[in-house]
Every structure is written in structure tokens, then in C-alpha cells.
Short mmCIF file of C-alpha atoms and ligand atoms in Angstrom, two decimals:
data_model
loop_
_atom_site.label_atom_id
_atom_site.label_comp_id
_atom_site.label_asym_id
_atom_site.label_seq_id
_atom_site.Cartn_x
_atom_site.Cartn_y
_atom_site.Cartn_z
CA UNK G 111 0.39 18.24 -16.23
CA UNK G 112 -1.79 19.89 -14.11
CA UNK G 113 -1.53 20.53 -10.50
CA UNK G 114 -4.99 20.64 -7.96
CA UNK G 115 -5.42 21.76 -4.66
CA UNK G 116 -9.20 21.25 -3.95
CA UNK G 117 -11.49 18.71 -5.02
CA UNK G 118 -14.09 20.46 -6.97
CA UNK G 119 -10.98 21.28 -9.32
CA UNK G 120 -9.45 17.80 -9.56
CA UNK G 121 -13.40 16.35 -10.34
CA UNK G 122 -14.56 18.90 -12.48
CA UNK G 123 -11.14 17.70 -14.65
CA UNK G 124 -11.90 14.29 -13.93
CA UNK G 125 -15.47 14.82 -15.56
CA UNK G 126 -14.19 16.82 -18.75
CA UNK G 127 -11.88 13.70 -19.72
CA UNK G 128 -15.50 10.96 -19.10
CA UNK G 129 -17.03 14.01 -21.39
CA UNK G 130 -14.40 13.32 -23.31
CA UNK G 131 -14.80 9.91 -24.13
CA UNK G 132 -11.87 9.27 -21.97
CA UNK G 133 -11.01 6.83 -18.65
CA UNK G 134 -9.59 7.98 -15.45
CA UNK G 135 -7.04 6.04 -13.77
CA UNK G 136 -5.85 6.69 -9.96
CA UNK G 137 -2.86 6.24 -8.50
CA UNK G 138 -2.80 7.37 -4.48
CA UNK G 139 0.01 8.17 -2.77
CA UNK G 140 2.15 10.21 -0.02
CA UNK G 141 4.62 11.21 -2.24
CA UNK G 142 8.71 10.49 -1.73
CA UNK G 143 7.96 8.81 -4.75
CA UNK G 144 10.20 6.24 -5.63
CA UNK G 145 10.15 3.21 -8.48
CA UNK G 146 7.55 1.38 -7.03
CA UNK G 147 5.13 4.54 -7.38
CA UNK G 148 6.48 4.86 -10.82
CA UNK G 149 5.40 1.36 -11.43
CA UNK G 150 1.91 2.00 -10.31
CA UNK G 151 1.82 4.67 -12.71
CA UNK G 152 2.61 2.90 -15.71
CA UNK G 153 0.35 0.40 -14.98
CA UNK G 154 -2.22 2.60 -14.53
CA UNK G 155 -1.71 4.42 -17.82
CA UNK G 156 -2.24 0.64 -19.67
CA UNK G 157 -5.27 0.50 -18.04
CA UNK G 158 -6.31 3.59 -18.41
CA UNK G 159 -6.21 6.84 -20.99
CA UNK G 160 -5.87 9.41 -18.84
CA UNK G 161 -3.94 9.24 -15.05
CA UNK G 162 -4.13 11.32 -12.02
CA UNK G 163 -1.83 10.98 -9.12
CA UNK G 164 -3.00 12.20 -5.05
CA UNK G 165 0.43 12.99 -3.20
CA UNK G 166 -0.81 13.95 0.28
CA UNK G 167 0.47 12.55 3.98
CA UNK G 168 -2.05 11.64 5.54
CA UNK G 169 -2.54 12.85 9.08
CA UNK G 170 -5.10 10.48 10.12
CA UNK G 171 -3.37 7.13 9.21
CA UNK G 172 -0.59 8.00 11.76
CA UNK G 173 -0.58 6.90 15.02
CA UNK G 174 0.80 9.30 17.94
CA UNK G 175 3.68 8.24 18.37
CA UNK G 176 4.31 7.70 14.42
CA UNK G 177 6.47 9.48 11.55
CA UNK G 178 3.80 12.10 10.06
CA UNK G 179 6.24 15.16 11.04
CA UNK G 180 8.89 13.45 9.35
CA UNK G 181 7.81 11.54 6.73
CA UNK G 182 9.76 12.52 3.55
CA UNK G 183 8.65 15.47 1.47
CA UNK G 184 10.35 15.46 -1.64
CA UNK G 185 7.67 17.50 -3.86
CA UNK G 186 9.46 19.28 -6.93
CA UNK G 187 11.17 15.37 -7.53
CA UNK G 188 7.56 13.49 -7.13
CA UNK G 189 6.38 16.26 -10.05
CA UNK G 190 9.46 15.53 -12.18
CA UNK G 191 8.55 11.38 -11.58
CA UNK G 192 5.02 11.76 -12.35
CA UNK G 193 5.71 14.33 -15.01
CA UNK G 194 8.14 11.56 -16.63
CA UNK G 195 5.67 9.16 -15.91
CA UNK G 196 3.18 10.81 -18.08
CA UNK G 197 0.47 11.95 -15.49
CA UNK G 198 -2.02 14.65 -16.60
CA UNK G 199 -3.52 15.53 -13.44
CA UNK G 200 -1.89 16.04 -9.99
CA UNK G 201 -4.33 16.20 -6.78
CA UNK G 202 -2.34 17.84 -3.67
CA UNK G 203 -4.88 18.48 -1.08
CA UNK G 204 -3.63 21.02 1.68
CA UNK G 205 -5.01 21.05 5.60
CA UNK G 206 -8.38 22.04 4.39
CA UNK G 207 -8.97 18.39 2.88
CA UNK G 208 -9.95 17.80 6.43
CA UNK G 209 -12.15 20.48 7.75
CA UNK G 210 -12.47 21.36 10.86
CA UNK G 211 -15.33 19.45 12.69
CA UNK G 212 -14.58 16.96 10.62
CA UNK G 213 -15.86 13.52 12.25
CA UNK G 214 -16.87 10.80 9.49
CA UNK G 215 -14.96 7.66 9.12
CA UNK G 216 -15.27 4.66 6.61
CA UNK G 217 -14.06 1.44 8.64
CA UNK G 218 -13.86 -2.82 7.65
CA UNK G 219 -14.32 -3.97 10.43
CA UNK G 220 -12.22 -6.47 12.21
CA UNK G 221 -9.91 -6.20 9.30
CA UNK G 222 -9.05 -3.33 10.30
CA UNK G 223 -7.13 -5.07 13.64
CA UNK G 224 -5.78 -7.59 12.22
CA UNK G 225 -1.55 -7.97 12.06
CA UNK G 226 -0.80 -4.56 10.73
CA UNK G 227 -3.79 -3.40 12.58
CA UNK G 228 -3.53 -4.31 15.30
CA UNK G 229 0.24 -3.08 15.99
CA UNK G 230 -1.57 0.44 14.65
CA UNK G 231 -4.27 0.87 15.93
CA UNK G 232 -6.49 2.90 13.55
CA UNK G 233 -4.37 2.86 10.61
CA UNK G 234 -6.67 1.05 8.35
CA UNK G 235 -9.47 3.56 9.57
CA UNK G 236 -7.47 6.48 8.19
CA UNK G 237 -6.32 4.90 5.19
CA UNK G 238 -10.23 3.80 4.31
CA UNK G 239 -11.68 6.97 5.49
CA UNK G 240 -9.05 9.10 2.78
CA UNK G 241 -8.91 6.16 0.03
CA UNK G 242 -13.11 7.10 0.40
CA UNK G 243 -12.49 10.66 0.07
CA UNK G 244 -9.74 10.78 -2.79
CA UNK G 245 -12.18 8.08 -4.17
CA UNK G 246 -15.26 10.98 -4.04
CA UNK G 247 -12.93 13.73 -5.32
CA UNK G 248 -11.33 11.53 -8.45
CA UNK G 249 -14.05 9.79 -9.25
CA UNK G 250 -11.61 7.06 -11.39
CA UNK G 251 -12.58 4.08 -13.50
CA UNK G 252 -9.59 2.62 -12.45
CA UNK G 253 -7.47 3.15 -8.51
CA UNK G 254 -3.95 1.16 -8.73
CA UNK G 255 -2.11 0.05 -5.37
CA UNK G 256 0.74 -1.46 -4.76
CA UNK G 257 0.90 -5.29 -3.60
CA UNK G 258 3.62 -4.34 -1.35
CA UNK G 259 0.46 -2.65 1.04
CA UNK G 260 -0.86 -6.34 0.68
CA UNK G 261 -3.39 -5.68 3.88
CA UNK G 262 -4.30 -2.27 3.21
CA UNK G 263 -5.07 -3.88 -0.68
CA UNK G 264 -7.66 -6.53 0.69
CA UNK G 265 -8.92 -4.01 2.79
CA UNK G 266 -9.69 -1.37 -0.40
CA UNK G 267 -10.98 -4.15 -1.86
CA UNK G 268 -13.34 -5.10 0.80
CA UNK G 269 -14.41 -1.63 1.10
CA UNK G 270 -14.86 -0.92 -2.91
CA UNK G 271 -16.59 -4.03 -3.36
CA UNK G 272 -18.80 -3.71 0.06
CA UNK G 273 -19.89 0.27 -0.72
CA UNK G 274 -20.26 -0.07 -4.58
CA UNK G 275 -17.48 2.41 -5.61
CA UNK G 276 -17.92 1.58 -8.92
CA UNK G 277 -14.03 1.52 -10.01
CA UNK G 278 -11.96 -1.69 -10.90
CA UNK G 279 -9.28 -2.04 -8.68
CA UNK G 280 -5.70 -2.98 -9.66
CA UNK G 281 -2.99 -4.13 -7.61
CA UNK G 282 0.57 -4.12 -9.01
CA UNK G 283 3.54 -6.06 -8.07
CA UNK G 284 6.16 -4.97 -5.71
CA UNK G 285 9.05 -3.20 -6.83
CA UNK G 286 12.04 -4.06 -5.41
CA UNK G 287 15.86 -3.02 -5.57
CA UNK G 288 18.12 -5.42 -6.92
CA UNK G 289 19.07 -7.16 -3.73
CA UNK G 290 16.08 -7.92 -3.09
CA UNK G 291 15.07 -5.30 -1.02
CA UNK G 292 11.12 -3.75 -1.33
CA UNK G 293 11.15 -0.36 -2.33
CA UNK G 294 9.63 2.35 0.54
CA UNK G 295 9.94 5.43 1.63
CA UNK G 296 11.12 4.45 4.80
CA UNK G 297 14.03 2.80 3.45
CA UNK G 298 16.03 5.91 3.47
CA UNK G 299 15.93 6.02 7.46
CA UNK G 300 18.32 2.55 7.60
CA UNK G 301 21.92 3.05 8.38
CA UNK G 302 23.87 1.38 5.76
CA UNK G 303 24.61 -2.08 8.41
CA UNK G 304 20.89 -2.19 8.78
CA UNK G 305 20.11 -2.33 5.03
CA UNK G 306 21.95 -5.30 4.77
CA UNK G 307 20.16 -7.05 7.50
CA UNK G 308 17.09 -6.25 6.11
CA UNK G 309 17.76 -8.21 2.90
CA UNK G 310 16.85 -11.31 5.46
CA UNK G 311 13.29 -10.01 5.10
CA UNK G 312 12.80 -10.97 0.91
CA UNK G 313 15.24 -14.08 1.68
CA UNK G 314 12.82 -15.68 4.34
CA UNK G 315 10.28 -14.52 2.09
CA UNK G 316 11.48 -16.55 -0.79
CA UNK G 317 12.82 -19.02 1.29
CA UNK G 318 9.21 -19.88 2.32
CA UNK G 319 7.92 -19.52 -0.95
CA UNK G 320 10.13 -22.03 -2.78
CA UNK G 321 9.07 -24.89 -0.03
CA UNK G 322 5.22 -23.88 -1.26
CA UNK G 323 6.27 -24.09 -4.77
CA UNK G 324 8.20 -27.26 -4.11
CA UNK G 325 4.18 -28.80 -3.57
CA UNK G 326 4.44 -27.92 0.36
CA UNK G 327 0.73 -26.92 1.64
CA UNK G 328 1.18 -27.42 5.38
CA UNK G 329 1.16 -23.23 6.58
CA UNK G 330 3.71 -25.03 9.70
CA UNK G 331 6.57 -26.13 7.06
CA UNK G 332 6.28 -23.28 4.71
CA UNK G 333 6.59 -20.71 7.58
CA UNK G 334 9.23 -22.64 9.43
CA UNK G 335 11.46 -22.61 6.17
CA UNK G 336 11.51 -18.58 6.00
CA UNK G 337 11.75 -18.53 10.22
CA UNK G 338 14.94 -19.85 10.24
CA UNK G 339 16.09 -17.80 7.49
CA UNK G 340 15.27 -14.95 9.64
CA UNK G 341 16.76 -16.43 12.66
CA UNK G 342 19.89 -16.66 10.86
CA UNK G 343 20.31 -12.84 10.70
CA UNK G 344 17.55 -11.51 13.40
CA UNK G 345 16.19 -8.38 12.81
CA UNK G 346 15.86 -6.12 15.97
CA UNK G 347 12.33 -7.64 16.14
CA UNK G 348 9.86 -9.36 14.29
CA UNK G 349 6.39 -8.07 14.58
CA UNK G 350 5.15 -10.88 12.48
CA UNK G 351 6.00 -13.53 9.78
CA UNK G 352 2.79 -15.43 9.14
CA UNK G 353 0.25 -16.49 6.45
CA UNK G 354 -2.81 -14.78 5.72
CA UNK G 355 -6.20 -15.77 3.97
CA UNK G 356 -6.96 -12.80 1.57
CA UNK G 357 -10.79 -13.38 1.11
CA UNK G 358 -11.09 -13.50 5.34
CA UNK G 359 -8.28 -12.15 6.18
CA UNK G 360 -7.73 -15.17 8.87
CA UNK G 361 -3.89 -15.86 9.96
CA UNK G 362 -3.22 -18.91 8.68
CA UNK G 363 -0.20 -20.09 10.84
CA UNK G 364 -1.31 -23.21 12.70
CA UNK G 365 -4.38 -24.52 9.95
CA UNK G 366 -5.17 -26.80 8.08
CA UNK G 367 -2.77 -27.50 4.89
CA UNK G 368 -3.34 -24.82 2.42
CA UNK G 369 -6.66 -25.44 -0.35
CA UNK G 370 -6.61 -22.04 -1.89
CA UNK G 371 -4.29 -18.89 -2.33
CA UNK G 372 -2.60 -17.09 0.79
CA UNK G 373 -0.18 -14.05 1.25
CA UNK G 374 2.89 -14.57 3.22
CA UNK G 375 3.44 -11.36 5.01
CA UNK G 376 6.79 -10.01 6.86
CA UNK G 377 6.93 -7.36 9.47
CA UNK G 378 10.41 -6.63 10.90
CA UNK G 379 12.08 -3.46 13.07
CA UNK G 380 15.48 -1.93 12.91
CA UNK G 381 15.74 0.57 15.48
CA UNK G 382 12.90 2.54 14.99
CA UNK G 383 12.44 1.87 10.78
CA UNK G 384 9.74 -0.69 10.86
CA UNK G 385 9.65 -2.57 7.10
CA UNK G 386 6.85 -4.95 5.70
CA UNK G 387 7.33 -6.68 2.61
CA UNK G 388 5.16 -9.89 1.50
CA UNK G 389 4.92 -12.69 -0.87
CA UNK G 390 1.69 -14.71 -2.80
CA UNK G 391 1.35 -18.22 -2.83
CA UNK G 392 -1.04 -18.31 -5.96
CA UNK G 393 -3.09 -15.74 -7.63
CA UNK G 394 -4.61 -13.56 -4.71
CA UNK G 395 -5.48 -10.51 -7.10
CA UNK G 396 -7.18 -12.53 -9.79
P1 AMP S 699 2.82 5.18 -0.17
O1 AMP S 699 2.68 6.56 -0.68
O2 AMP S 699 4.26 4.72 -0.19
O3 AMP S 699 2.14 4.95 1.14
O4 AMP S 699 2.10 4.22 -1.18
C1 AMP S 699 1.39 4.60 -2.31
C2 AMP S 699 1.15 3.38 -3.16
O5 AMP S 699 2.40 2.89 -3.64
C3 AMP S 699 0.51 2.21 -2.38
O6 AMP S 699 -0.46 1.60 -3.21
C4 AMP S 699 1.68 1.32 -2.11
O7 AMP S 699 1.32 -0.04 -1.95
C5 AMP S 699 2.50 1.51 -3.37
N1 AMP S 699 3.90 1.12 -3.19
C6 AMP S 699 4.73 1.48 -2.18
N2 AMP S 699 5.93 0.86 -2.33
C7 AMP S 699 5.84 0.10 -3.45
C8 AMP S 699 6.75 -0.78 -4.12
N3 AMP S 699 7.98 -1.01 -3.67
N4 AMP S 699 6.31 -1.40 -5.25
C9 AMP S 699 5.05 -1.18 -5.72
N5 AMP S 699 4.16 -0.36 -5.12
C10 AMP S 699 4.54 0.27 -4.01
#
């Protein structure tokens, strides 16, 4: 496994294995890898022959008053996972990925304010704006994300479609532990009390779900089955718990009954750990 620190490296390797005969597959990420990253791996490695992992924290998709100081570093494990996982090429930026005077952004928007978006304000525009530049440096046939990013997904996939990136795009189910719980790095900052509360968040998930499965298209009734699942254990606060149209990315809350597939999507706080998790009503990756 190889290990890169600048970008002409990471595509001159890139471009030896297309020499090669070969296909690149991309997996980005901010390291603390866990078993959902893992995941994302493996799939990319069936989709792909040869797979390159980014771990870098990304300074401009944190808001001021965010985590980026202490958001988990946990490098010699994510080597050991991706090593496991079969990587061949590792792409671990330092400062310098952002030079200074650095001023160009790539932005969707409106999507880029919507839910998530809106309670960060230029989030999406950081994530877009590196997604274009790991994108530039990888150059891969194939960039896996994780469904448990559901927004930041649809917005990728806005963005690759909308600026001809030329890659397919996979997104890979959530991995979760086996309560129920959605795998993040953030889950490490929950006291043990407030881990159990957050199992309400998958429950009112499912709990939503099953009325759509039951034949249920009215977005009212399917939200107000998971609501009072999470009313039953409240978490600190709920930033949101609503349905969302993947191809507009319209909140779909108070519509008209349901005529095509929608995400159900969960935002909750427990002191200061905020957790999203989400479900699909139909086949919104296709
Ligand atoms: P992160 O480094 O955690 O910001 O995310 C890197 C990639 O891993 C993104 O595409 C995430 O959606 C994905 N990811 C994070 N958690 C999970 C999970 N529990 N299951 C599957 N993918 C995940």
C-alpha cells in the first residue's frame, strides 16, 4: 500500500494503473475509520480493480464553532483498516492541499441550504469544493459514499452529473451496529446513557418506514408514525425528522401523497454530539 502526500504523486499512480489496463476506485474520507468506511471499501474494490482511499479533515466543511480541532485522528489504525481492506493507494494531503490565497469554490446551489445546510451554513460548499479537488487529484472511474451522508450524496451527484466528472458514482448502504445504531465517528463522544437514547433515532426511522411499506403514501402518516417514536424517548433536540425528494431535494413533509421514491432523514442532538441517520422509501440510488 502506498501512502501520498501531494497530488501530482497520488495522479501520476492513478494514471500508471489506466496505463495499466486497470480501474480506479475512490473512497473519500476523514479518517477514524470505522466499519462503515470499511464497507465503502469493499464495495469499491467489486467495482473496481484497483482502490485508493483520501483520509484528510477537512478544514473548510467546518463551521466556527464546529469539531475540526477535535475530530478524531486515529491514523496508524485507519492504515491497518485500509491495509486489511486491501487498498493500494493512500492520499493524505497535509495544509498545503489548500494554498494560501486559495479562493475557488464549487457550490449546488440552494441544495446547499437545505436541512443539513441550512443548520451549517457552508458545509455543502466545503464538502463540494474538496470532493472537486480529491476528484482532480484521483482522477477515479469509480468515487463510493456512504448513504448514511444521504444529502451530501444527492449533492455529489448533482455536482458530478452537472460538471461532467466523468466517474460513476456509488452509494453504499449504511452500516450500522447491532442495535441499530449508524456507525460515525462522532459516536464515540456519547456518554454511555446517551447511546441508548440515541437508538430512538433508527427506531423512528423504521417505525416510519414500516407504515410506508405497509402501502402508506401520505408524507403526514408516515412521519407521524416515527414522531411519536421519538417523542417517546426525546432526544435533547431534534433538528429535523422529515421527508426529502432526492431528484429536487424538496422537503416533503406536508405534500401531496408520495408518487415516487423519498429519503426519510433524522437529525437529533445529545449535548453537543449531533447524529443524522436516514432511511429510503424505494430505490433513490438506482
Ligand atoms: P466521513 O469520513 O465519516 O465523513 O465519511 C466518509 C464516507 O464514509 C462518506 O461517504 C460517509 O457517508 C461514509 N460513511 C460514514 N459512516 C458510514 C456508515 N455508518 N456506513 C456507511 N458509510 C458511512
Amino acid at each position: 500500500m502506498d501512502i501520498f502526500r501531494t497530488a501530482s504523486e497520488i495522479r501520476s499512480w492513478s494514471r500508471s494503473r489506466k496505463t495499466a489496463g486497470r480501474t480506479v476506485g475512490f473512497v473519500p474520507t476523514m479518517g477514524a475509520l470505522h466499519e462503515g468506511h470499511a464497507s465503502l471499501l469493499v464495495r469499491a474494490s467489486q467495482v473496481s480493480d484497483d482502490v485508493a482511499i483520501s483520509i484528510y479533515v477537512n478544514p473548510t466543511q467546518f463551521g466556527p464553532n464546529e469539531d475540526f480541532s477535535k475530530y478524531p485522528r486515529t491514523w496508524e489504525s485507519d492504515l491497518e483498516t485500509a491495509a486489511k481492506a486491501g487498498v493500494k493507494a493512500v492520499f493524505a494531503p497535509g495544509e498545503e492541499f489548500y494554498p494560501k490565497g486559495y479562493r475557488t469554490e464549487v457550490v449546488v446551489p440552494q441544495w446547499n441550504s437545505v436541512l443539513e445546510g441550512e443548520i451549517r451554513p457552508g458545509h455543502f460548499d466545503g464538502v463540494t469544493s474538496v470532493v472537486t479537488k480529491l476528484f482532480h487529484c484521483v482522477e477515479p472511474d469509480f468515487a463510493v459514499f456512504g448513504q448514511k451522508d444521504a444529502q451530501q450524496a444527492l449533492l455529489i451527484r448533482r455536482m458530478v452529473r452537472d460538471l461532467d466528472f466523468g466517474l460513476r458514482l456509488v452509494v453504499a448502504p449504511t452500516v450500522r451496529e447491532s442495535d441499530g445504531l449508524a456507525m460515525s465517528s462522532r459516536n464515540r463522544y456519547l456518554s454511555e446513557s446517551d447511546r441508548k437514547r440515541a437508538l430512538v433515532l433508527s427506531r423512528a426511522l423504521w417505525a416510519s418506514v414500516a407504515v410506508w411499506e405497509s402501502g402508506e403514501r401520505d408524507p403526514g402518516r408516515i412521519l407521524s408514525a416515527g414522531e411519536s417514536e421519538l417523542a417517546a424517548q426525546a432526544p435533547d433536540s431534534v433538528d429535523y425528522f422529515t421527508l426529502l425528494d432526492p431528484d429536487t431535494l424538496a422537503v416533503l413533509d406536508r405534500g401531496p401523497a408520495l408518487s415516487k421514491p423519498a429519503i426519510l432523514v433524522v437529525a437529533a442532538r445529545y449535548g453537543t454530539t449531533r447524529l443524522i441517520d436516514n432511511a429510503v422509501l424505494g430505490d433513490v440510488w438506482g
